[in-house]
Amino acid sequence: ELKPILERVADENGSVIVLTCNKGQSELLMNFACSARARGLEDVLKHVLVFATDVETKELAEGLGLNTFYEEKNLGKMPTNEARRYGDRVFTMMMFAKVICVQLVNFMGYNLLFQDVDVIWYQNPLTYFYDTDKSGDFDIYFQDDGAHTVRYAPYSANSGFYFVRYNDRTRYLFTTLLYGGDMIKAWDSHQQALVAILTDHASYYGLKVKVLGRDDNEFPGGFHYHRRRAYMKRLVKGEEDDAYIFHMSWTHNKDNKLKFFKQMGEWYLNEKCVGKTLGEIVEDGAEATELPLVEPCCLMEPEITCYYSDKPSKTIKCKESPTIDKGGRSFW
């Protein structure tokens, strides 16, 4: 079932952009797609494959023109609601979906870019990995998590954005991770389990791992959002031409992700489409039209709403808002 889909979705370099999502996180998936369209990246979206864990998410993704794969045996028993915090039961169960979708695509011989749904693009991220003068020659590349703690040592690799070149070494890596599912359950963390296995495979089997440093500017995320204020001011002003993506990591739950994106000017999803199914958004019969959700749901200009004065914002007006962090000072 998956083979013909991958043959259709893969780009000329044999790469597929892989995401997985349930209904509870569907707003973030939809914002990702609408944001990419607003920036003229529709052609790159053709190479996205969403592993939906429920029918509702499958329909929403396809309504925005994204390719999907839904298979009830492996994905049908995943929770439909969003995680309320990092490491809770829903969060941990969805981590298994992240393992399965990557392992399947890699095992079938494709390069892949995996990303969480709380990522938006400024430009096509695949071009960075295809330019070996920039990226070098490695088997696998990770966004730097930013949290350089013992728990994620030695790599501090963020498992929500990484690129994998298909070869025997990466195939063995992700097969090992699949068989190591008990580690994810024990640690409540896909990231911690993956970093531990990365260390073994780099040492024993010569796996070449590169982490895209947190002090660089190409792949910003939660560390930059909360710790690199000067960089974020340039980013929200559109002055960071080096940035390929932004990953809203280091965030407590979906509610805060939505607020932070809106405040940054990175929310391109019409409010009437938030938390809705395809049938609730479009009129009867409209489901059969091509891309039925693009027109009603995707904004060409972002919705900007102020919530917190101490977090990055697109407009200086947000300095009048309350703080979210104790003792927080105004971003502007």
mmCIF file of C-alpha atoms in Angstrom, residues 12-282:
data_model
loop_
_atom_site.group_PDB
_atom_site.id
_atom_site.type_symbol
_atom_site.label_atom_id
_atom_site.label_comp_id
_atom_site.label_asym_id
_atom_site.label_seq_id
_atom_site.Cartn_x
_atom_site.Cartn_y
_atom_site.Cartn_z
ATOM 1 C CA GLU A 12 14.041 13.702 -8.022
ATOM 2 C CA ASN A 13 16.640 12.946 -5.314
ATOM 3 C CA GLY A 14 14.573 10.133 -3.815
ATOM 4 C CA SER A 15 13.558 12.137 -0.731
ATOM 5 C CA VAL A 16 10.230 12.312 1.095
ATOM 6 C CA ILE A 17 9.167 14.834 3.757
ATOM 7 C CA VAL A 18 7.484 12.853 6.525
ATOM 8 C CA LEU A 19 5.068 14.055 9.205
ATOM 9 C CA THR A 20 2.667 12.254 11.517
ATOM 10 C CA CYS A 21 -0.377 13.805 13.127
ATOM 11 C CA ASN A 22 -3.623 13.100 14.963
ATOM 12 C CA LYS A 23 -6.821 15.137 15.123
ATOM 13 C CA GLY A 24 -5.718 16.867 18.326
ATOM 14 C CA GLN A 25 -2.724 18.446 16.573
ATOM 15 C CA SER A 26 -4.423 18.998 13.204
ATOM 16 C CA GLU A 27 -4.476 22.808 13.548
ATOM 17 C CA LEU A 28 -0.685 22.847 13.576
ATOM 18 C CA LEU A 29 -0.545 20.592 10.519
ATOM 19 C CA MET A 30 -2.982 22.848 8.686
ATOM 20 C CA ASN A 31 -1.059 25.977 9.649
ATOM 21 C CA PHE A 32 2.142 24.384 8.330
ATOM 22 C CA ALA A 33 0.504 23.716 4.961
ATOM 23 C CA CYS A 34 -1.157 27.138 4.751
ATOM 24 C CA SER A 35 2.067 28.901 5.758
ATOM 25 C CA ALA A 36 4.012 27.070 3.040
ATOM 26 C CA ARG A 37 1.390 28.057 0.462
ATOM 27 C CA ALA A 38 1.531 31.700 1.547
ATOM 28 C CA ARG A 39 5.299 31.643 0.902
ATOM 29 C CA GLY A 40 4.928 30.078 -2.546
ATOM 30 C CA LEU A 41 6.212 26.631 -1.558
ATOM 31 C CA GLU A 42 3.320 24.616 -3.004
ATOM 32 C CA ASP A 43 5.672 22.572 -5.188
ATOM 33 C CA VAL A 44 7.628 21.408 -2.133
ATOM 34 C CA LEU A 45 4.384 20.326 -0.449
ATOM 35 C CA LYS A 46 3.974 17.751 -3.222
ATOM 36 C CA HIS A 47 6.768 15.785 -1.557
ATOM 37 C CA VAL A 48 5.130 15.757 1.892
ATOM 38 C CA LEU A 49 3.610 12.529 3.182
ATOM 39 C CA VAL A 50 1.450 12.716 6.309
ATOM 40 C CA PHE A 51 1.058 9.521 8.325
ATOM 41 C CA ALA A 52 -2.385 10.246 9.736
ATOM 42 C CA THR A 53 -3.382 8.332 12.853
ATOM 43 C CA ASP A 54 -7.117 8.884 12.339
ATOM 44 C CA VAL A 55 -9.535 9.389 9.455
ATOM 45 C CA GLU A 56 -10.308 12.998 10.423
ATOM 46 C CA THR A 57 -6.660 14.021 10.054
ATOM 47 C CA LYS A 58 -6.366 12.128 6.765
ATOM 48 C CA GLU A 59 -9.309 14.081 5.343
ATOM 49 C CA LEU A 60 -8.000 17.447 6.575
ATOM 50 C CA ALA A 61 -4.533 16.841 5.141
ATOM 51 C CA GLU A 62 -5.874 15.731 1.775
ATOM 52 C CA GLY A 63 -8.227 18.721 1.721
ATOM 53 C CA LEU A 64 -5.122 20.932 1.756
ATOM 54 C CA GLY A 65 -3.419 18.967 -1.011
ATOM 55 C CA LEU A 66 -1.092 16.874 1.158
ATOM 56 C CA ASN A 67 -0.377 13.219 0.442
ATOM 57 C CA THR A 68 -1.428 10.853 3.221
ATOM 58 C CA PHE A 69 -1.037 7.300 4.443
ATOM 59 C CA TYR A 70 -3.444 5.802 6.964
ATOM 60 C CA GLU A 71 -3.249 2.176 8.004
ATOM 61 C CA GLU A 72 -5.467 1.115 10.873
ATOM 62 C CA LYS A 73 -3.463 -1.923 12.014
ATOM 63 C CA ASN A 74 -0.407 0.122 13.008
ATOM 64 C CA LEU A 75 -1.832 3.621 13.440
ATOM 65 C CA GLY A 76 -5.540 3.227 14.161
ATOM 66 C CA LYS A 77 -5.273 2.829 17.935
ATOM 67 C CA MET A 78 -3.371 6.058 18.527
ATOM 68 C CA PRO A 79 -5.090 8.755 20.636
ATOM 69 C CA THR A 80 -7.059 11.430 18.779
ATOM 70 C CA ASN A 81 -6.630 14.211 21.349
ATOM 71 C CA GLU A 82 -3.540 16.367 21.772
ATOM 72 C CA ALA A 83 -0.954 15.935 24.526
ATOM 73 C CA ARG A 84 -1.464 18.342 27.405
ATOM 74 C CA ARG A 85 2.212 18.338 28.335
ATOM 75 C CA TYR A 86 5.580 16.893 27.335
ATOM 76 C CA GLY A 87 5.873 13.239 28.347
ATOM 77 C CA ASP A 88 2.217 12.555 29.198
ATOM 78 C CA ARG A 89 0.475 9.364 28.031
ATOM 79 C CA VAL A 90 -0.806 10.835 24.769
ATOM 80 C CA PHE A 91 2.608 12.351 24.000
ATOM 81 C CA THR A 92 4.346 9.012 24.582
ATOM 82 C CA MET A 93 1.886 7.019 22.464
ATOM 83 C CA MET A 94 2.285 9.427 19.548
ATOM 84 C CA MET A 95 6.042 8.932 19.768
ATOM 85 C CA PHE A 96 5.507 5.375 18.512
ATOM 86 C CA ALA A 97 3.862 6.802 15.393
ATOM 87 C CA LYS A 98 7.042 8.846 14.849
ATOM 88 C CA VAL A 99 9.089 5.638 15.005
ATOM 89 C CA ILE A 100 6.879 3.665 12.614
ATOM 90 C CA CYS A 101 6.549 6.278 9.865
ATOM 91 C CA VAL A 102 10.284 6.980 9.678
ATOM 92 C CA GLN A 103 11.268 3.319 9.810
ATOM 93 C CA LEU A 104 8.876 2.384 6.996
ATOM 94 C CA VAL A 105 10.017 5.129 4.621
ATOM 95 C CA ASN A 106 13.695 4.545 5.332
ATOM 96 C CA PHE A 107 13.369 0.757 5.080
ATOM 97 C CA MET A 108 11.854 1.126 1.611
ATOM 98 C CA GLY A 109 14.946 2.914 0.344
ATOM 99 C CA TYR A 110 14.153 6.636 0.527
ATOM 100 C CA ASN A 111 15.945 9.610 2.001
ATOM 101 C CA LEU A 112 13.615 11.482 4.300
ATOM 102 C CA LEU A 113 13.152 14.721 6.165
ATOM 103 C CA PHE A 114 11.099 14.137 9.295
ATOM 104 C CA GLN A 115 9.511 17.101 11.019
ATOM 105 C CA ASP A 116 6.937 17.696 13.718
ATOM 106 C CA VAL A 117 3.784 19.590 12.772
ATOM 107 C CA ASP A 118 4.880 22.633 14.812
ATOM 108 C CA VAL A 119 7.408 23.554 12.113
ATOM 109 C CA ILE A 120 6.992 26.282 9.496
ATOM 110 C CA TRP A 121 9.184 26.877 6.438
ATOM 111 C CA TYR A 122 10.853 30.059 5.237
ATOM 112 C CA GLN A 123 12.394 28.252 2.256
ATOM 113 C CA ASN A 124 12.703 24.679 1.012
ATOM 114 C CA PRO A 125 14.722 22.922 3.756
ATOM 115 C CA LEU A 126 15.747 20.049 1.480
ATOM 116 C CA THR A 127 18.019 22.339 -0.512
ATOM 117 C CA TYR A 128 20.322 22.713 2.505
ATOM 118 C CA PHE A 129 20.937 18.964 2.723
ATOM 119 C CA TYR A 130 21.442 18.647 -1.030
ATOM 120 C CA ASP A 131 24.188 21.286 -0.931
ATOM 121 C CA THR A 132 27.123 19.352 0.500
ATOM 122 C CA ASP A 133 29.245 22.497 0.612
ATOM 123 C CA LYS A 134 26.868 23.636 3.371
ATOM 124 C CA SER A 135 25.807 20.359 4.942
ATOM 125 C CA GLY A 136 28.814 18.096 4.456
ATOM 126 C CA ASP A 137 28.624 14.339 3.974
ATOM 127 C CA PHE A 138 26.746 12.732 6.859
ATOM 128 C CA ASP A 139 24.199 9.951 7.238
ATOM 129 C CA ILE A 140 21.810 11.851 9.470
ATOM 130 C CA TYR A 141 21.370 15.500 10.481
ATOM 131 C CA PHE A 142 19.481 16.838 13.486
ATOM 132 C CA GLN A 143 18.314 20.228 14.612
ATOM 133 C CA ASP A 144 20.058 21.052 17.892
ATOM 134 C CA ASP A 145 17.559 20.714 20.715
ATOM 135 C CA GLY A 146 19.294 23.486 22.630
ATOM 136 C CA ALA A 147 18.981 21.625 25.939
ATOM 137 C CA HIS A 148 22.552 20.459 26.467
ATOM 138 C CA THR A 149 21.750 18.302 29.462
ATOM 139 C CA VAL A 150 23.032 14.869 30.467
ATOM 140 C CA ARG A 151 19.680 13.362 29.482
ATOM 141 C CA TYR A 152 20.266 14.132 25.791
ATOM 142 C CA ALA A 153 24.052 13.837 25.771
ATOM 143 C CA PRO A 154 26.208 13.686 23.781
ATOM 144 C CA TYR A 155 24.284 14.954 20.747
ATOM 145 C CA SER A 156 21.367 17.000 22.145
ATOM 146 C CA ALA A 157 19.584 15.997 18.945
ATOM 147 C CA ASN A 158 16.021 17.222 18.482
ATOM 148 C CA SER A 159 13.846 14.360 17.225
ATOM 149 C CA GLY A 160 11.290 16.803 15.794
ATOM 150 C CA PHE A 161 13.384 17.852 12.791
ATOM 151 C CA TYR A 162 15.997 15.667 11.103
ATOM 152 C CA PHE A 163 17.165 14.541 7.667
ATOM 153 C CA VAL A 164 18.185 10.953 6.901
ATOM 154 C CA ARG A 165 20.142 9.676 3.907
ATOM 155 C CA TYR A 166 19.139 6.134 3.057
ATOM 156 C CA ASN A 167 21.925 3.563 3.419
ATOM 157 C CA ASP A 168 22.636 0.364 5.339
ATOM 158 C CA ARG A 169 23.702 2.308 8.429
ATOM 159 C CA THR A 170 20.504 4.356 8.730
ATOM 160 C CA ARG A 171 18.354 1.333 7.877
ATOM 161 C CA TYR A 172 19.896 -0.566 10.785
ATOM 162 C CA LEU A 173 19.545 2.483 13.047
ATOM 163 C CA PHE A 174 15.792 2.842 12.594
ATOM 164 C CA THR A 175 15.157 -0.896 12.717
ATOM 165 C CA THR A 176 16.961 -0.902 16.070
ATOM 166 C CA LEU A 177 14.818 2.013 17.280
ATOM 167 C CA LEU A 178 11.662 0.149 16.232
ATOM 168 C CA TYR A 179 12.728 -2.879 18.264
ATOM 169 C CA GLY A 180 13.634 -0.588 21.184
ATOM 170 C CA GLY A 181 10.123 0.694 21.777
ATOM 171 C CA ASP A 182 10.315 -0.301 25.439
ATOM 172 C CA MET A 183 12.918 2.444 25.951
ATOM 173 C CA ILE A 184 10.454 5.074 24.756
ATOM 174 C CA LYS A 185 7.811 3.796 27.145
ATOM 175 C CA ALA A 186 10.230 3.608 30.070
ATOM 176 C CA TRP A 187 11.665 7.102 29.510
ATOM 177 C CA ASP A 188 8.498 8.789 28.165
ATOM 178 C CA SER A 189 10.722 10.143 25.423
ATOM 179 C CA HIS A 190 11.359 9.224 21.801
ATOM 180 C CA GLN A 191 14.177 11.766 21.799
ATOM 181 C CA GLN A 192 16.113 10.235 24.675
ATOM 182 C CA ALA A 193 15.823 6.723 23.222
ATOM 183 C CA LEU A 194 16.945 7.869 19.776
ATOM 184 C CA VAL A 195 19.976 9.743 21.145
ATOM 185 C CA ALA A 196 21.059 6.672 23.126
ATOM 186 C CA ILE A 197 20.851 4.458 20.032
ATOM 187 C CA LEU A 198 22.613 7.101 17.911
ATOM 188 C CA THR A 199 25.571 6.985 20.288
ATOM 189 C CA ASP A 200 25.866 3.209 20.010
ATOM 190 C CA HIS A 201 25.566 3.155 16.228
ATOM 191 C CA ALA A 202 28.078 5.961 15.743
ATOM 192 C CA SER A 203 30.559 4.089 17.921
ATOM 193 C CA TYR A 204 29.995 0.519 16.730
ATOM 194 C CA TYR A 205 28.922 0.889 13.105
ATOM 195 C CA GLY A 206 30.367 4.193 11.899
ATOM 196 C CA LEU A 207 27.081 6.087 11.631
ATOM 197 C CA LYS A 208 27.911 9.688 10.667
ATOM 198 C CA VAL A 209 25.827 12.105 12.752
ATOM 199 C CA LYS A 210 25.718 15.889 12.409
ATOM 200 C CA VAL A 211 23.873 18.252 14.762
ATOM 201 C CA LEU A 212 22.991 21.644 13.308
ATOM 202 C CA GLY A 213 24.339 23.878 16.080
ATOM 203 C CA ARG A 214 22.086 26.044 18.227
ATOM 204 C CA ASP A 215 24.410 29.026 17.712
ATOM 205 C CA ASP A 216 23.884 28.877 13.953
ATOM 206 C CA ASN A 217 21.005 30.644 12.229
ATOM 207 C CA GLU A 218 19.655 28.214 9.633
ATOM 208 C CA PHE A 219 17.370 26.047 11.801
ATOM 209 C CA PRO A 220 15.970 28.026 14.733
ATOM 210 C CA GLY A 221 13.671 26.538 17.350
ATOM 211 C CA GLY A 222 12.638 26.813 20.956
ATOM 212 C CA PHE A 223 16.135 27.619 22.171
ATOM 213 C CA HIS A 224 16.293 30.637 19.888
ATOM 214 C CA TYR A 225 12.743 31.648 20.780
ATOM 215 C CA HIS A 226 13.397 31.742 24.507
ATOM 216 C CA ARG A 227 17.148 32.440 24.714
ATOM 217 C CA ARG A 228 18.354 34.374 21.629
ATOM 218 C CA ARG A 229 16.355 37.593 21.773
ATOM 219 C CA ALA A 230 18.459 39.600 19.305
ATOM 220 C CA TYR A 231 18.221 36.796 16.748
ATOM 221 C CA MET A 232 14.436 36.568 17.164
ATOM 222 C CA LYS A 233 14.072 40.325 16.603
ATOM 223 C CA ARG A 234 15.854 39.947 13.269
ATOM 224 C CA LEU A 235 13.760 36.889 12.410
ATOM 225 C CA VAL A 236 10.365 38.509 13.031
ATOM 226 C CA LYS A 237 11.511 41.572 11.056
ATOM 227 C CA GLY A 238 12.341 39.342 8.081
ATOM 228 C CA GLU A 239 16.051 40.110 8.321
ATOM 229 C CA GLU A 240 17.320 36.508 8.731
ATOM 230 C CA ASP A 241 17.808 35.307 5.164
ATOM 231 C CA ASP A 242 19.721 32.216 6.330
ATOM 232 C CA ALA A 243 16.736 30.680 8.163
ATOM 233 C CA TYR A 244 15.133 27.674 6.471
ATOM 234 C CA ILE A 245 12.543 26.758 9.096
ATOM 235 C CA PHE A 246 11.261 27.596 12.553
ATOM 236 C CA HIS A 247 10.395 24.843 15.033
ATOM 237 C CA MET A 248 8.161 25.808 17.961
ATOM 238 C CA SER A 249 9.816 23.394 20.392
ATOM 239 C CA TRP A 250 10.406 24.047 24.098
ATOM 240 C CA THR A 251 6.683 24.792 24.471
ATOM 241 C CA HIS A 252 4.431 23.411 27.207
ATOM 242 C CA ASN A 253 1.447 22.408 25.080
ATOM 243 C CA LYS A 254 -0.508 23.083 21.894
ATOM 244 C CA ASP A 255 -2.350 26.075 23.356
ATOM 245 C CA ASN A 256 0.919 27.937 23.864
ATOM 246 C CA LYS A 257 2.237 26.907 20.436
ATOM 247 C CA LEU A 258 -0.800 28.487 18.781
ATOM 248 C CA LYS A 259 -0.430 31.697 20.801
ATOM 249 C CA PHE A 260 3.306 31.965 20.128
ATOM 250 C CA PHE A 261 2.826 31.414 16.379
ATOM 251 C CA LYS A 262 0.056 34.020 16.233
ATOM 252 C CA GLN A 263 2.175 36.533 18.120
ATOM 253 C CA MET A 264 5.155 35.903 15.797
ATOM 254 C CA GLY A 265 3.003 36.511 12.728
ATOM 255 C CA GLU A 266 3.306 32.879 11.635
ATOM 256 C CA TRP A 267 -0.367 31.828 11.882
ATOM 257 C CA TYR A 268 -1.968 31.350 8.466
ATOM 258 C CA LEU A 269 -5.013 29.243 9.425
ATOM 259 C CA ASN A 270 -8.469 30.806 9.407
ATOM 260 C CA GLU A 271 -10.058 30.626 12.858
ATOM 261 C CA LYS A 272 -13.203 29.008 11.455
ATOM 262 C CA CYS A 273 -11.140 25.923 10.542
ATOM 263 C CA VAL A 274 -9.551 25.414 13.974
ATOM 264 C CA GLY A 275 -10.678 22.249 15.738
ATOM 265 C CA LYS A 276 -13.026 21.266 12.911
ATOM 266 C CA THR A 277 -13.347 18.220 10.661
ATOM 267 C CA LEU A 278 -13.561 18.415 6.867
ATOM 268 C CA GLY A 279 -17.317 17.892 7.009
ATOM 269 C CA GLU A 280 -17.743 20.725 9.496
ATOM 270 C CA ILE A 281 -15.767 23.184 7.346
ATOM 271 C CA VAL A 282 -17.076 22.639 3.827
#
